[in-house]
Structures are given as structure tokens and as C-alpha cells.
mmCIF file of C-alpha atoms in Angstrom:
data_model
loop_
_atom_site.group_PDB
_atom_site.id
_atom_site.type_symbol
_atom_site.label_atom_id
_atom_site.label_comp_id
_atom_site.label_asym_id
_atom_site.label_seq_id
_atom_site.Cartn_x
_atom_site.Cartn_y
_atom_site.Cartn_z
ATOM 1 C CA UNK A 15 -4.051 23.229 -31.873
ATOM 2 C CA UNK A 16 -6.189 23.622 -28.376
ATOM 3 C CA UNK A 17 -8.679 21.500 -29.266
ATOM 4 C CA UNK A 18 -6.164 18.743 -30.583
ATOM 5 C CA UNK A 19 -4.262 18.365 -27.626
ATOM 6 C CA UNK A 20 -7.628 18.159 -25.373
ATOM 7 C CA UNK A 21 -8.931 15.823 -27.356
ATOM 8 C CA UNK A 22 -4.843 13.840 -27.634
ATOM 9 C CA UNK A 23 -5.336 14.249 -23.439
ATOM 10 C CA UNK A 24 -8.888 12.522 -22.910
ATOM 11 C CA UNK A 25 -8.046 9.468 -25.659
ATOM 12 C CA UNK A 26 -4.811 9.126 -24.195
ATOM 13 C CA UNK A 27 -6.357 8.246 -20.907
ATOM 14 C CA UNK A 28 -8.074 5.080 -22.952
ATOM 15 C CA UNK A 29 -4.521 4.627 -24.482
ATOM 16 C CA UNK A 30 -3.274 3.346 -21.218
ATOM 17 C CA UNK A 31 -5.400 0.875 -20.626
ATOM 18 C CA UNK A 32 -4.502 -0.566 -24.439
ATOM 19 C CA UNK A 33 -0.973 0.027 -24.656
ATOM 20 C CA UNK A 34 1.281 -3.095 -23.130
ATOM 21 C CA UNK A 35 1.962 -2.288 -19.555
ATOM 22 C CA UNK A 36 4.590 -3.914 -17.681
ATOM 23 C CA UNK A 37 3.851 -4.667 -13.692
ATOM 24 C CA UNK A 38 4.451 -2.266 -11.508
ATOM 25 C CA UNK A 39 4.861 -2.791 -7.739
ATOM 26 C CA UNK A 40 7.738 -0.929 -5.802
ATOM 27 C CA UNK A 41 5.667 2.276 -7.076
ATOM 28 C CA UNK A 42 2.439 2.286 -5.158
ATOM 29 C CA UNK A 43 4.426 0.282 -2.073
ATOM 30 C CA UNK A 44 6.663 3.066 -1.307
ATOM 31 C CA UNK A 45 6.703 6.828 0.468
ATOM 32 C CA UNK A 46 5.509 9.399 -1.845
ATOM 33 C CA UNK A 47 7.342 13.036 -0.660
ATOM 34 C CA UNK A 48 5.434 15.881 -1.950
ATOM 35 C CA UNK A 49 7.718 18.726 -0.928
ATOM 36 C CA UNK A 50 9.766 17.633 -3.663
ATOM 37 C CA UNK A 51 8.510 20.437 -5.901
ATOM 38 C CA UNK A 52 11.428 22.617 -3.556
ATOM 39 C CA UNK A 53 14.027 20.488 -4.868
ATOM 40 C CA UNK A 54 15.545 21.582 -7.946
ATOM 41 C CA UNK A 55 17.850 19.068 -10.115
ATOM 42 C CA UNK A 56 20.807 17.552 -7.909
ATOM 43 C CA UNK A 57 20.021 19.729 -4.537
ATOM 44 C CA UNK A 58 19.440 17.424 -1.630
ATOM 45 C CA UNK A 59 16.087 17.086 0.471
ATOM 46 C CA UNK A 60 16.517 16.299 3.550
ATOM 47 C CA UNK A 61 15.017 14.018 5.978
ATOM 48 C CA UNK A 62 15.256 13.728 9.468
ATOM 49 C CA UNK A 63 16.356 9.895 10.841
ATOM 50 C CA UNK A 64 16.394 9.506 14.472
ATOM 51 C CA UNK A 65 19.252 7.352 16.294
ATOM 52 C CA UNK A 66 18.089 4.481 18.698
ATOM 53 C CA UNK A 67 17.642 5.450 22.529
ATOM 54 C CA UNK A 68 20.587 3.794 24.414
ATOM 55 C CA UNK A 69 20.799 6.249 27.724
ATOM 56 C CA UNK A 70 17.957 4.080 28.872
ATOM 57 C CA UNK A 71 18.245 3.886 33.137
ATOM 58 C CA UNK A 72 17.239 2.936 36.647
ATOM 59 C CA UNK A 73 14.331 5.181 38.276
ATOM 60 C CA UNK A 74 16.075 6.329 41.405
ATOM 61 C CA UNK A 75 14.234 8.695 43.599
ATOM 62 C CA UNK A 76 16.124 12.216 44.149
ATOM 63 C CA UNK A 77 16.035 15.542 45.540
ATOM 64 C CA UNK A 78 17.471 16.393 41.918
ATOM 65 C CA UNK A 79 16.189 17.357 38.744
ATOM 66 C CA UNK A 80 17.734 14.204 35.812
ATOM 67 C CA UNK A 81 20.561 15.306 34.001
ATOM 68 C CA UNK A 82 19.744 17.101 30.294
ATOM 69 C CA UNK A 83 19.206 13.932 28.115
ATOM 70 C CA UNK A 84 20.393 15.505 24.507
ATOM 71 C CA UNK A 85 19.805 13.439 21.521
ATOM 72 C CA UNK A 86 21.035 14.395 17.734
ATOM 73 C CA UNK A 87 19.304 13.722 14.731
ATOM 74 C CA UNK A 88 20.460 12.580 11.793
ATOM 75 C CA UNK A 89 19.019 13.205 8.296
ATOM 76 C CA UNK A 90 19.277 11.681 5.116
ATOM 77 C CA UNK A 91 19.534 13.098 1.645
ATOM 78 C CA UNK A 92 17.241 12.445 -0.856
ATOM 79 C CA UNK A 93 18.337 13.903 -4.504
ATOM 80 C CA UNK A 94 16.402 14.690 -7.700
ATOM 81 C CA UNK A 95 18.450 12.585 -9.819
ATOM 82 C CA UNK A 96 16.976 12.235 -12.384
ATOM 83 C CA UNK A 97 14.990 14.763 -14.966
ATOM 84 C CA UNK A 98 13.533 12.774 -18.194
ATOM 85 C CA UNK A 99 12.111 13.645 -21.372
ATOM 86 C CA UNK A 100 10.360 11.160 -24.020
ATOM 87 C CA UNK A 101 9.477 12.757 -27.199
ATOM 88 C CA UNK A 102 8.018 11.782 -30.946
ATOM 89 C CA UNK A 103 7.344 14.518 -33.670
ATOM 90 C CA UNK A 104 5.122 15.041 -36.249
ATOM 91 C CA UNK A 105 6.158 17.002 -39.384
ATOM 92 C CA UNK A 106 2.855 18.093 -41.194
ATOM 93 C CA UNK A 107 3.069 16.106 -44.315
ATOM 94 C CA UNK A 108 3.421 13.110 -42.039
ATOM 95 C CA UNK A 109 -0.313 14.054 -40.139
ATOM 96 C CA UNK A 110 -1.499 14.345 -43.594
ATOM 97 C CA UNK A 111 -0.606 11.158 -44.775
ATOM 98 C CA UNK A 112 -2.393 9.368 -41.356
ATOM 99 C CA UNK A 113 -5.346 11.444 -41.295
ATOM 100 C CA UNK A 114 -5.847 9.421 -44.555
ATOM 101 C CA UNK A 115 -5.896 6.607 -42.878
ATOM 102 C CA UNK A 116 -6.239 5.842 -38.940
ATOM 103 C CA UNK A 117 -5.352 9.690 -37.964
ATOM 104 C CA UNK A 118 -2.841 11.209 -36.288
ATOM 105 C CA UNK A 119 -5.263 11.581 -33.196
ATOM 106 C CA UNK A 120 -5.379 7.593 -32.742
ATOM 107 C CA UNK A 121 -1.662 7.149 -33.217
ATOM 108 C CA UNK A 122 -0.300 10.257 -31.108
ATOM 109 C CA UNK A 123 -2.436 8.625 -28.344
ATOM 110 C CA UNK A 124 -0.606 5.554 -28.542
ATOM 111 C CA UNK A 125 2.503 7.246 -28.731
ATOM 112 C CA UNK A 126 1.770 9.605 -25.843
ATOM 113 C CA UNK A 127 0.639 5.966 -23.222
ATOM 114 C CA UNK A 128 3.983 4.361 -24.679
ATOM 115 C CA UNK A 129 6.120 7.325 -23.468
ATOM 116 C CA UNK A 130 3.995 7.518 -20.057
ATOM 117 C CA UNK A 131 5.022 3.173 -20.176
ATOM 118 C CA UNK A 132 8.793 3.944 -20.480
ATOM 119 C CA UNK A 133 8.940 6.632 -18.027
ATOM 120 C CA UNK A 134 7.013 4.528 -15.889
ATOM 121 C CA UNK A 135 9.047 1.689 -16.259
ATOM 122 C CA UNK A 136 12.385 3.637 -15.656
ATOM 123 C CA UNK A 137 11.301 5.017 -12.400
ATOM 124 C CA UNK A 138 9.604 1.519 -11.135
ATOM 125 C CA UNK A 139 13.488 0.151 -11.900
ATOM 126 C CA UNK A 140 15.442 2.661 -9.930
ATOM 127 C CA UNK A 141 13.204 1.929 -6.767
ATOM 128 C CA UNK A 142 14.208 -2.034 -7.594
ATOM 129 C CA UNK A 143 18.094 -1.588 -7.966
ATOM 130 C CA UNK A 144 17.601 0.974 -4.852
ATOM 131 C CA UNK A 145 16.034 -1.770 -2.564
ATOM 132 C CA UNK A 146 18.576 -4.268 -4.015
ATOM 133 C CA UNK A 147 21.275 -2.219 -3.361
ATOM 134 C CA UNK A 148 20.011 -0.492 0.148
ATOM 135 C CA UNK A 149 18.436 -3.635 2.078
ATOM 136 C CA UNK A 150 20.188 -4.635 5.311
ATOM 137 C CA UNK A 151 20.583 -8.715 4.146
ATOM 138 C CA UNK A 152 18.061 -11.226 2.871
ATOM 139 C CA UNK A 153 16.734 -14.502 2.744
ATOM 140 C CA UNK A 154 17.418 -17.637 0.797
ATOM 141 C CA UNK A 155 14.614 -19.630 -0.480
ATOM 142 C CA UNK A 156 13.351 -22.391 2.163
ATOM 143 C CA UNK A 157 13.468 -25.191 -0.197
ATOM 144 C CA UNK A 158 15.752 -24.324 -3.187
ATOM 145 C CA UNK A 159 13.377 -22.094 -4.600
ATOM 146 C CA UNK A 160 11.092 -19.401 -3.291
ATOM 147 C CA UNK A 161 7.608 -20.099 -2.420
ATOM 148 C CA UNK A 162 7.889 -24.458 -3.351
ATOM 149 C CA UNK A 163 6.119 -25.832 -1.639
ATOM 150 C CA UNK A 164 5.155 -23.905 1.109
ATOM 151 C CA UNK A 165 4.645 -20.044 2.463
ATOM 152 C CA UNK A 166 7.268 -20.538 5.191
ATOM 153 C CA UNK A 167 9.827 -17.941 2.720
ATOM 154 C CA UNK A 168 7.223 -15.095 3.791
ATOM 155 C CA UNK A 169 7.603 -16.000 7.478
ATOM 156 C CA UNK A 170 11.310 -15.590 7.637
ATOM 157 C CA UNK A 171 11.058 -12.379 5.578
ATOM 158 C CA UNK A 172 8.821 -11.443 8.420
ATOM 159 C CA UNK A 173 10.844 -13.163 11.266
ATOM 160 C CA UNK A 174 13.718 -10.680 9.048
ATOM 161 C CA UNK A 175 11.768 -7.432 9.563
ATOM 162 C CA UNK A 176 10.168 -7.846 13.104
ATOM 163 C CA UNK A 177 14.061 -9.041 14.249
ATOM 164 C CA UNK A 178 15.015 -5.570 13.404
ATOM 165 C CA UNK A 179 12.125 -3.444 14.359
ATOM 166 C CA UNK A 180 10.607 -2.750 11.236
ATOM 167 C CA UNK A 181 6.471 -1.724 11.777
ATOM 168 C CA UNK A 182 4.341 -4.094 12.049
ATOM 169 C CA UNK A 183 1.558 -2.437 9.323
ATOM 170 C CA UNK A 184 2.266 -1.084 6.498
ATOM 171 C CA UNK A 185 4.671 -3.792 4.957
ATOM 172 C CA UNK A 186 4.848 -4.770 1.364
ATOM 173 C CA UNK A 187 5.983 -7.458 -0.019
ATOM 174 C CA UNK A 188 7.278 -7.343 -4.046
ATOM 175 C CA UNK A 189 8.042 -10.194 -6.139
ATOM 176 C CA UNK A 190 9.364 -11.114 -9.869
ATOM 177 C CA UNK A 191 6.646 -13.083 -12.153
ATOM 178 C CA UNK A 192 8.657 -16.641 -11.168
ATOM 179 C CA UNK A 193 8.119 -15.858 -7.628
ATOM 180 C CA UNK A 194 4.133 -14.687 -8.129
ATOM 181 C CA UNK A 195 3.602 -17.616 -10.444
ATOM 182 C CA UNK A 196 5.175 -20.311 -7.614
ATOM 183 C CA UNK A 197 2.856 -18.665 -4.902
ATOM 184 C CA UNK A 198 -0.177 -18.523 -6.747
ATOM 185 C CA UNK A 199 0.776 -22.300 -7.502
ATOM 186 C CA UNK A 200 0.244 -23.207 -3.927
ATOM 187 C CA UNK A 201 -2.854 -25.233 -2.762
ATOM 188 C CA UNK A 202 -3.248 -23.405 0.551
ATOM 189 C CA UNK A 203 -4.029 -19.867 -0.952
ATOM 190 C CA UNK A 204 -5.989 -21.874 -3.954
ATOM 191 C CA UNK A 205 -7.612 -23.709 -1.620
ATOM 192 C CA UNK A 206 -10.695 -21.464 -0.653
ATOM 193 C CA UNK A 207 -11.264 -23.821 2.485
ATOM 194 C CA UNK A 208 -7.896 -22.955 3.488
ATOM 195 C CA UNK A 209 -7.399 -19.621 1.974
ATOM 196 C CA UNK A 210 -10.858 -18.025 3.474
ATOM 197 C CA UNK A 211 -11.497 -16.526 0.323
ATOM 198 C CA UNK A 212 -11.810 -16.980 -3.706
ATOM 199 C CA UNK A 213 -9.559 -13.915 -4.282
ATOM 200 C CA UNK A 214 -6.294 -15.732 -5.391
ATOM 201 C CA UNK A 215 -8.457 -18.916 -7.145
ATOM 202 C CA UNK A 216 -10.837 -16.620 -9.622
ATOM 203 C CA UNK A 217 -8.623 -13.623 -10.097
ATOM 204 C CA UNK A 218 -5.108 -14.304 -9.376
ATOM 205 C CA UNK A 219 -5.099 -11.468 -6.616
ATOM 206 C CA UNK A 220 -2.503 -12.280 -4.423
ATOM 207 C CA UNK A 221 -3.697 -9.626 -1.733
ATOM 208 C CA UNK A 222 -2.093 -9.665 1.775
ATOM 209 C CA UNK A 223 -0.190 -12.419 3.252
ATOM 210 C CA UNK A 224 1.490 -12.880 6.157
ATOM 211 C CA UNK A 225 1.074 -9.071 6.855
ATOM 212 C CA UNK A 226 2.882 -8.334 3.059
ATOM 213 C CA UNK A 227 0.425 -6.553 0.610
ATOM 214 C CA UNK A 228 1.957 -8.928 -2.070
ATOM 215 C CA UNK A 229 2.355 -6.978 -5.617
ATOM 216 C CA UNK A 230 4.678 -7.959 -9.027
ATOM 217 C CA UNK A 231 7.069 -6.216 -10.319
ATOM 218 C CA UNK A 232 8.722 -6.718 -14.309
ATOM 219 C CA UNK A 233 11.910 -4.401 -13.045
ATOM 220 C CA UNK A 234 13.157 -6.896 -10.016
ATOM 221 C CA UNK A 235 16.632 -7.294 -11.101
ATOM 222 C CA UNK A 236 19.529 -8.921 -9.796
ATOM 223 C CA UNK A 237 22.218 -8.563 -6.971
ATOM 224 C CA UNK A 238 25.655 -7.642 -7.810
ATOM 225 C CA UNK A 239 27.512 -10.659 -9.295
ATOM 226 C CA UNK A 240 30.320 -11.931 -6.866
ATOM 227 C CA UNK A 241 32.994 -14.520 -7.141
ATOM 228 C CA UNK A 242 34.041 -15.030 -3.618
ATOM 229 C CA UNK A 243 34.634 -18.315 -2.040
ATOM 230 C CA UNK A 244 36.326 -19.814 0.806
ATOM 231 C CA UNK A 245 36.005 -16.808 3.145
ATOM 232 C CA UNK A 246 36.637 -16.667 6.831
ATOM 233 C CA UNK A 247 35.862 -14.551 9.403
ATOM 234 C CA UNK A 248 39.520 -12.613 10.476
ATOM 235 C CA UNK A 249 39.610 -11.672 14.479
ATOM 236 C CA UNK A 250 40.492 -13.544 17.153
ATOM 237 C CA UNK A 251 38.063 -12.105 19.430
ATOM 238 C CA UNK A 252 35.094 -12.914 16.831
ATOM 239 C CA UNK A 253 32.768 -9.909 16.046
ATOM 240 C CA UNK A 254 29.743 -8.466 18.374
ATOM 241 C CA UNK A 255 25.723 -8.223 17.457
ATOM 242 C CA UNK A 256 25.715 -4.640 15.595
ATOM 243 C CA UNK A 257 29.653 -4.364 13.923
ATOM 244 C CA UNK A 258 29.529 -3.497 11.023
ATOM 245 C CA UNK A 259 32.982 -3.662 9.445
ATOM 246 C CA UNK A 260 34.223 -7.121 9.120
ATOM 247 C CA UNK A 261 37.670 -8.662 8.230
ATOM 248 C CA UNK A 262 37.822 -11.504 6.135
ATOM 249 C CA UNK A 263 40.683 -14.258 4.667
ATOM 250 C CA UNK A 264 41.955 -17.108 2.918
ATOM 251 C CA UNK A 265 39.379 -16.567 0.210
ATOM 252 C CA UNK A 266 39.596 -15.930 -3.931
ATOM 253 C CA UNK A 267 37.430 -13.839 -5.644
ATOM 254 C CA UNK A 268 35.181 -10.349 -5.370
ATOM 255 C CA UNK A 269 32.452 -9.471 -2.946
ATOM 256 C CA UNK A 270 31.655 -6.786 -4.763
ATOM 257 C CA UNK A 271 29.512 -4.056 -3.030
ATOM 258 C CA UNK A 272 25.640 -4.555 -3.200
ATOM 259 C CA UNK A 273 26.606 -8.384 -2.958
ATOM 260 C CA UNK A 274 25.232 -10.865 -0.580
ATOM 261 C CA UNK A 275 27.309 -12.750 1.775
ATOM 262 C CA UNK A 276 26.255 -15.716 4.921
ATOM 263 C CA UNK A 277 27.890 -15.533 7.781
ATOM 264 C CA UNK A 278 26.206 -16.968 10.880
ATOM 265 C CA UNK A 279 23.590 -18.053 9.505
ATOM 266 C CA UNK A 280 21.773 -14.834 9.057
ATOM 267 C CA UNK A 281 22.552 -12.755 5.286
ATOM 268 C CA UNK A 282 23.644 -9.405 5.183
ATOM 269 C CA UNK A 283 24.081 -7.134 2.084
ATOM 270 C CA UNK A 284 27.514 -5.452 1.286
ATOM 271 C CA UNK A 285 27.762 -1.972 1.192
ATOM 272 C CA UNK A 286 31.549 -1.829 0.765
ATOM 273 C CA UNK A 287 33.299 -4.447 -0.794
ATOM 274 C CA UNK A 288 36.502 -5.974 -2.743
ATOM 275 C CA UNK A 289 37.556 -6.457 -6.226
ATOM 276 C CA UNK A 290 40.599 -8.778 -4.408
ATOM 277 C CA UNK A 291 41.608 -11.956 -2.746
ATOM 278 C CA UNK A 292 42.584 -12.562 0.686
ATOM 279 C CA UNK A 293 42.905 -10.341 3.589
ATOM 280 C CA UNK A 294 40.511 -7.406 3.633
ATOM 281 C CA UNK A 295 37.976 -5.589 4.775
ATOM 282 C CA UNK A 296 33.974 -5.894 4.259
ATOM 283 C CA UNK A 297 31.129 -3.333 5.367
ATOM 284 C CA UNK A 298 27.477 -5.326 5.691
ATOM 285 C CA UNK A 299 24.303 -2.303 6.066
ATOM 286 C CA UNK A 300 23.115 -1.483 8.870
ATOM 287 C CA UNK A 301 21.588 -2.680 11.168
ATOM 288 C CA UNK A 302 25.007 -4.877 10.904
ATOM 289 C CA UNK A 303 25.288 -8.024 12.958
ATOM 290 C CA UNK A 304 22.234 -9.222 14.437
ATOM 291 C CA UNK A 305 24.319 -12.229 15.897
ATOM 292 C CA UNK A 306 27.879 -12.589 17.105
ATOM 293 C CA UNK A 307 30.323 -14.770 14.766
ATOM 294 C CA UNK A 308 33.322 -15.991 15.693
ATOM 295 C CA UNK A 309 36.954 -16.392 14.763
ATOM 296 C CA UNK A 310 37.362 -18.442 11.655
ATOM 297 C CA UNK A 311 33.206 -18.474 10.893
ATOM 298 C CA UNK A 312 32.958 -19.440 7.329
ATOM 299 C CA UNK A 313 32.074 -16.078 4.859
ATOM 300 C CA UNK A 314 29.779 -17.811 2.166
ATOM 301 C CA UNK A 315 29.281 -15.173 -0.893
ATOM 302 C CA UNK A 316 26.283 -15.303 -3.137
ATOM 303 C CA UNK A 317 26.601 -15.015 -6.432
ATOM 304 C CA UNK A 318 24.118 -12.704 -8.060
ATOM 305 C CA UNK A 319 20.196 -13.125 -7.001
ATOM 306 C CA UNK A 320 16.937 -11.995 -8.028
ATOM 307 C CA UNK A 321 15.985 -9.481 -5.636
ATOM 308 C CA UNK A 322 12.372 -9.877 -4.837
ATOM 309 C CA UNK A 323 11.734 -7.320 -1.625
ATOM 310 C CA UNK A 324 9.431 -7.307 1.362
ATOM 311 C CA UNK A 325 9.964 -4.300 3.259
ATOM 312 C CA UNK A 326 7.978 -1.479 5.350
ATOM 313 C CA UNK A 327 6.946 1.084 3.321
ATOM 314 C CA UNK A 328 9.032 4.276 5.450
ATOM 315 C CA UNK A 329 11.836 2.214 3.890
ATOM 316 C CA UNK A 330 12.400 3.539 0.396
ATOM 317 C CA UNK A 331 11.194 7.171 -0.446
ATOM 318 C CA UNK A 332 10.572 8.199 -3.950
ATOM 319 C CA UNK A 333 10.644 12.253 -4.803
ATOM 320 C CA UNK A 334 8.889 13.258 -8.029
ATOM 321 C CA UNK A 335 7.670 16.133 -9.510
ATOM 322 C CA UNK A 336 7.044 18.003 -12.856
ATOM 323 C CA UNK A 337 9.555 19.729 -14.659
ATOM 324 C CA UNK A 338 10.135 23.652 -14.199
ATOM 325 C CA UNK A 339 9.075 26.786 -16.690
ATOM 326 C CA UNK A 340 11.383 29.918 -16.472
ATOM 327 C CA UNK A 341 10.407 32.491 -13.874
ATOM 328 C CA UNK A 342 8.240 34.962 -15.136
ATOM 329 C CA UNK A 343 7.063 33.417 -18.318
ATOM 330 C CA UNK A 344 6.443 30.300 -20.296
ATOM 331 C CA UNK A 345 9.001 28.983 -22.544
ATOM 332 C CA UNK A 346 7.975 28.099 -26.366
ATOM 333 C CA UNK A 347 5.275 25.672 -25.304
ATOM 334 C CA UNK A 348 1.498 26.067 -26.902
ATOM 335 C CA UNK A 349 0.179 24.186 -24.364
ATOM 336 C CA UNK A 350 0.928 22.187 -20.988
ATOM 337 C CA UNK A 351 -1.259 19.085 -19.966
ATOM 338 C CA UNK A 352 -1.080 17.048 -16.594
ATOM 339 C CA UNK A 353 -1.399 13.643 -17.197
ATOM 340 C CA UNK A 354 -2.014 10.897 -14.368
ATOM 341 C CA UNK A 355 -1.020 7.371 -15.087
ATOM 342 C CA UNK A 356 -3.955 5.399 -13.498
ATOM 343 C CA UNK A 357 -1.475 2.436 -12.794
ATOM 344 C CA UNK A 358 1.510 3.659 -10.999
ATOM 345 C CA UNK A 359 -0.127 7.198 -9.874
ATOM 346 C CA UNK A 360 2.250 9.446 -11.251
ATOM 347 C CA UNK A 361 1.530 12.608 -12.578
ATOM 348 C CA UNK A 362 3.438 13.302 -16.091
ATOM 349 C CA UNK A 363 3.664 16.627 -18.272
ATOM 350 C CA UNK A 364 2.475 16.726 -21.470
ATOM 351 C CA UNK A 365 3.864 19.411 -23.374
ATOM 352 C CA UNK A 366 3.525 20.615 -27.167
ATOM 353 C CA UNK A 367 6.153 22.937 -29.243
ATOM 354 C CA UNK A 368 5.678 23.918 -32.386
ATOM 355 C CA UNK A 369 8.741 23.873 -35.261
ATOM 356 C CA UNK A 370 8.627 24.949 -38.804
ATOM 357 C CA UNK A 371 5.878 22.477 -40.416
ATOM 358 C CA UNK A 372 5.717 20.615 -37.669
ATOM 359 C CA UNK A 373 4.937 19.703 -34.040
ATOM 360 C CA UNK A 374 6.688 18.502 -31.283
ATOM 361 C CA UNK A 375 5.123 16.626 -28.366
ATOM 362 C CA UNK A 376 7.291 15.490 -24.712
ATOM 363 C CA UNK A 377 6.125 13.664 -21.832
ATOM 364 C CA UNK A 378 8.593 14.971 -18.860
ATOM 365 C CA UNK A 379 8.771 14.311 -14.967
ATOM 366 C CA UNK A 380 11.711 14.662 -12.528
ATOM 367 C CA UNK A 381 12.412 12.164 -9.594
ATOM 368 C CA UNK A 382 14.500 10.529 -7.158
ATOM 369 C CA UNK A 383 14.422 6.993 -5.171
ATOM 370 C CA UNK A 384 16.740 6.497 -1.693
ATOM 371 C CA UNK A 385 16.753 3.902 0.848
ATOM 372 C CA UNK A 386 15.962 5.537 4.387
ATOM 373 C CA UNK A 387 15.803 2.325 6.746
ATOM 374 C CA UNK A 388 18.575 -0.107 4.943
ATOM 375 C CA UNK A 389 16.741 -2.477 8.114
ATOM 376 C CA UNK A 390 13.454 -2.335 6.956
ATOM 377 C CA UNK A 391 14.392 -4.267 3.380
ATOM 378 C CA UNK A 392 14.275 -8.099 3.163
ATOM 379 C CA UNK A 393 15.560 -9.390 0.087
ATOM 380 C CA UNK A 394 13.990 -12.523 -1.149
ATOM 381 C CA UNK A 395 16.914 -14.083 -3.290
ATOM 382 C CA UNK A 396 16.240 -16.924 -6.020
#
């Protein structure tokens, strides 16, 4: 059985690059945590998250030492969530029959790169919903839909970050096929007079733009669906740059949380919402308000968006690792295998247990995706 499984191992390396592969991009474009391999399934790792500096002062010149300046830090949670298996079996009878005929070794291989492919996939999607559901707010498309006519929808997604602080390198920027296949349409990165380069024209490499390190993404799903309309803003006194809790009236319909809403001009994502009509409460992410509204401001809700992201990548973190044996000993396994994914850059197990006249194989991993800087995420909605 050794020598099966190293040989399964090395052709299922080939596998991968045979085997339908959907695009991966929130993978590669966010934090990797290593120290995740302390974590064991639903314990919290924490993270430290600093507040901003607002005890900033005049120098004044004194005979006295400045009073003690204490600061607490925050942290955030991150949580193995998630601990996945994807199996296939072989009874003996059934190896027989293939090795008649293509062999077990060529179909396990396949089998093995289409369990890596799910696993994959699954992981790439919980980073999407997590951006979708964590970003501060978004953009809508400069002219009706994103990337027209024009790049000006990547400016205002970086007009969106640098308003709120985000670093300045290290940004990615992660869209759906439609949103790719409208950008790669345009003349000025086709254009190698205007474009500098041949990149996008010969290979279709969309490569960095506008400081974004541009990627695609199958897994980009949608906002939550809302049915608001007719919204106002509810305070006489209007609502300061940074509140976060807003009260709204008049209007029918949910703003469901992890929906969009427009107030001000500027779009802010909903982290609490309302199944109701009328008078209520809404909480937008944080940073909250980066512009005062007033009394009466109209409350326009989105209904439910593609959520193409451009973010920095300290954003969203992603914990994996590879799933536990019991202390002092192996369980019933013949044989362990780490397997890499050369797409995503994952690391899988690849384990084999043996049954009565047959063999069972399992590609496992364990992981968890949280949103760290809700500011740092631009949704580009469509």
C-alpha cells in the first residue's frame, strides 16, 4: 500500500493541473496566520487591534514630567470554524475491475485533485461572504455597470480606502468574471501605447492597477437581499462623521443586516438591521459616518449586489491548518501525505484507512476566515 499512495501523491500533483479549477482570488490576497496550529476546533485566536490615537496635544514647555498616556488594546477573535473532510472509497473488487481498464491509480488521482477543488472552493467562498458581510460600505458602478467604459470605478474604490486610512501597498483588488471580462474589454489597458505593456493584450493578465493587484474570483457572491424604500434619516440634530447607530423612518421594507444602504452620498454596509417598517434603528460598520447627514436625509437601500472587493490585505485573516492525530499515537491510518495545492497554496492531508476489502482515502484541513479592519474593504457592487 506504501508504494501506491506515493505514487497516488506524485500523479496527483499532475491531477491538478487537469482537473477543472474554478478561480481563486480572495485566497492568495489575504493574511495567512500560522499559529493557527494552537487553535483547536471552536477556541478563539486572538489578535491584537489597536484603537486610534485621540489624546493628541499642544507641546508646552514644563518643569513637569507629561501625564501617563495609557492606551488599551483591543483584540479580535479569530475561530477555527470549520474542520472538513472529502472522501471516496474503493472496495477491492471495484480496483479490480479498473485496473482492467484505465487503473485505479489514474482515477484515484482525479478523485484525490477533485476533493483538493471542493475544499478549495469552500474555503475561497467563506473569505467572499466574509468580505461581503465585514466591509465598512462600497461603491456603485460609475456608469451603470462596473468598469464601462472607463477605470474611474477603481479610483473611487481607492478614493474609498485612502479616505479611511487603509495602507497604501499591499491592496488587492478581487472581481467576479463579468467584472474581469468588462475591464479587460477596455482600450486603455489593451492599448499597449497606453497600457505600457502587452501583459493584459497577449495573456489576459490583469496585473496591478491603480495600486489593486487585480485577481478573479468564481465564489463572489451577493449582498444580503433588502426591500427597503423610502427611508429617512430620524434626528433632528442630524448625525456626526463617525456614529454609527442610525435612526431611520417613514420607510417599508427590510434592511436586512449585511445589506447596503446610501445615505449622503457615501455607502455603508449594515451590520445590524430590520426585518420591519418604519421607525427603527440601523448599525452601518465601522469606520461609521465618514460625513455628517442631516435630519430627514433620504436612506436609499440596495437591493442585493455582487460583491466584488478591493481591500488591504491586513483586512481579512484566514487560519488554516491540518487536522489533529490523538496524543501519543496514530489513529487507524496506513499512511498520512501532505499535499500542497499549487493554485491557492494550501496545504491538505491526505490520509488512507483501510476497511474489510477495501480502502478508504480523505482529503482533510481545518480553517477559519474573519474580517479584522471592516475599513479596509471596498465593495464593488453590480
Amino acid at each position: 500500500m506504501a508504494n501506491t499512495l506515493n505514487n497516488l501523491v506524485a500523479d496527483a500533483y499532475s491531477a491538478l493541473d487537469v482537473v477543472s479549477r474554478e478561480l481563486v482570488g480572495f485566497i492568495p490576497s489575504v493574511t495567512r496566520d500560522a499559529s493557527a496550529d494552537r487553535v483547536a476546533v471552536g477556541q478563539n485566536l486572538r489578535s491584537f487591534k489597536t484603537a486610534a490615537n485621540t489624546a493628541g496635544k499642544d507641546i508646552t514647555a514644563a518643569m513637569a514630567f507629561p501625564a501617563i498616556a495609557d492606551q488599551t488594546v483591543g483584540n479580535e477573535n479569530i475561530t477555527i470554524t470549520k474542520a472538513r473532510a472529502f472522501p471516496f472509497s474503493w472496495s477491492a473488487e471495484e480496483q479490480y475491475a479498473v485496473n482492467q481498464g484505465a487503473g485505479t491509480l489514474s482515477v484515484a488521482q482525479d478523485q484525490i485533485a477533485q476533493a483538493i477543488r471542493a475544499a478549495v472552493n469552500e474555503i475561497e467562498n467563506d473569505l467572499a461572504d466574509a468580505a461581503a458581510l465585514g466591509a465598512s460600505g462600497g461603491i456603485t458602478p460609475n456608469n451603470t455597470t462596473l468598469f464601462n467604459t472607463t477605470l474611474k470605478d477603481a479610483a473611487f474604490a481607492k478614493k474609498f480606502l485612502d479616505d479611511r486610512g487603509a495602507p497604501l501597498s499591499d491592496r488587492h483588488m478581487v472581481l467576479n468574471t463579468t467584472a474581469s471580462a468588462a475591464m479587460r474589454g477596455l482600450t486603455q489597458l489593451t492599448n499597449v501605447g497606453d497600457a505600457g505593456d502587452n501583459g493584459l493584450l497577449r495573456q489576459g493578465v490583469l496585473g496591478n492597477i491603480m495600486g489593486f493587484n487585480v485577481r478573479e474570483s468564481a465564489q463572489i457572491g451577493l449582498t444580503a437581499t433588502a426591500t427597503g424604500a423610502s427611508y429617512l434619516v430620524d434626528n433632528v440634530a442630524g448625525y456626526p462623521v463617525g456614529t454609527t447607530v442610525i435612526h431611520v423612518d417613514a420607510g417599508t421594507g427590510s434592511i436586512p443586516t449585511g445589506s447596503l444602504v446610501t445615505i449622503g452620498g457615501n455607502t455603508y454596509t449594515v451590520t445590524t438591521g430590520t426585518a420591519g417598517d418604519g421607525d427603527q434603528d440601523i448599525t452601518i460598520a465601522a469606520p461609521g459616518l465618514i460625513k455628517a447627514i442631516a435630519n430627514n436625509d433620504p436612506v436609499t437601500v440596495l437591493s442585493a449586489q455582487d460583491a466584488n472587493a478591493a481591500f488591504s490585505r491586513n483586512s481579512i485573516i484566514l487560519a488554516t491548518r491540518l487536522p489533529e492525530v490523538p496524543i501519543g499515537g496514530e489513529d487507524l491510518a496506513l499512511l498520512r501525505e501532505v499535499v500542497t495545492d499549487p493554485r491557492s497554496g494550501l496545504s491538505f492531508e491526505l490520509a488512507v484507512y483501510p476497511g474489510y476489502r477495501m480502502i478508504h482515502y480523505e482529503i482533510g484541513v481545518l480553517w477559519g476566515a474573519k474580517v479584522l479592519k471592516p475599513e479596509h474593504i471596498c465593495l464593488l457592487t453590480d
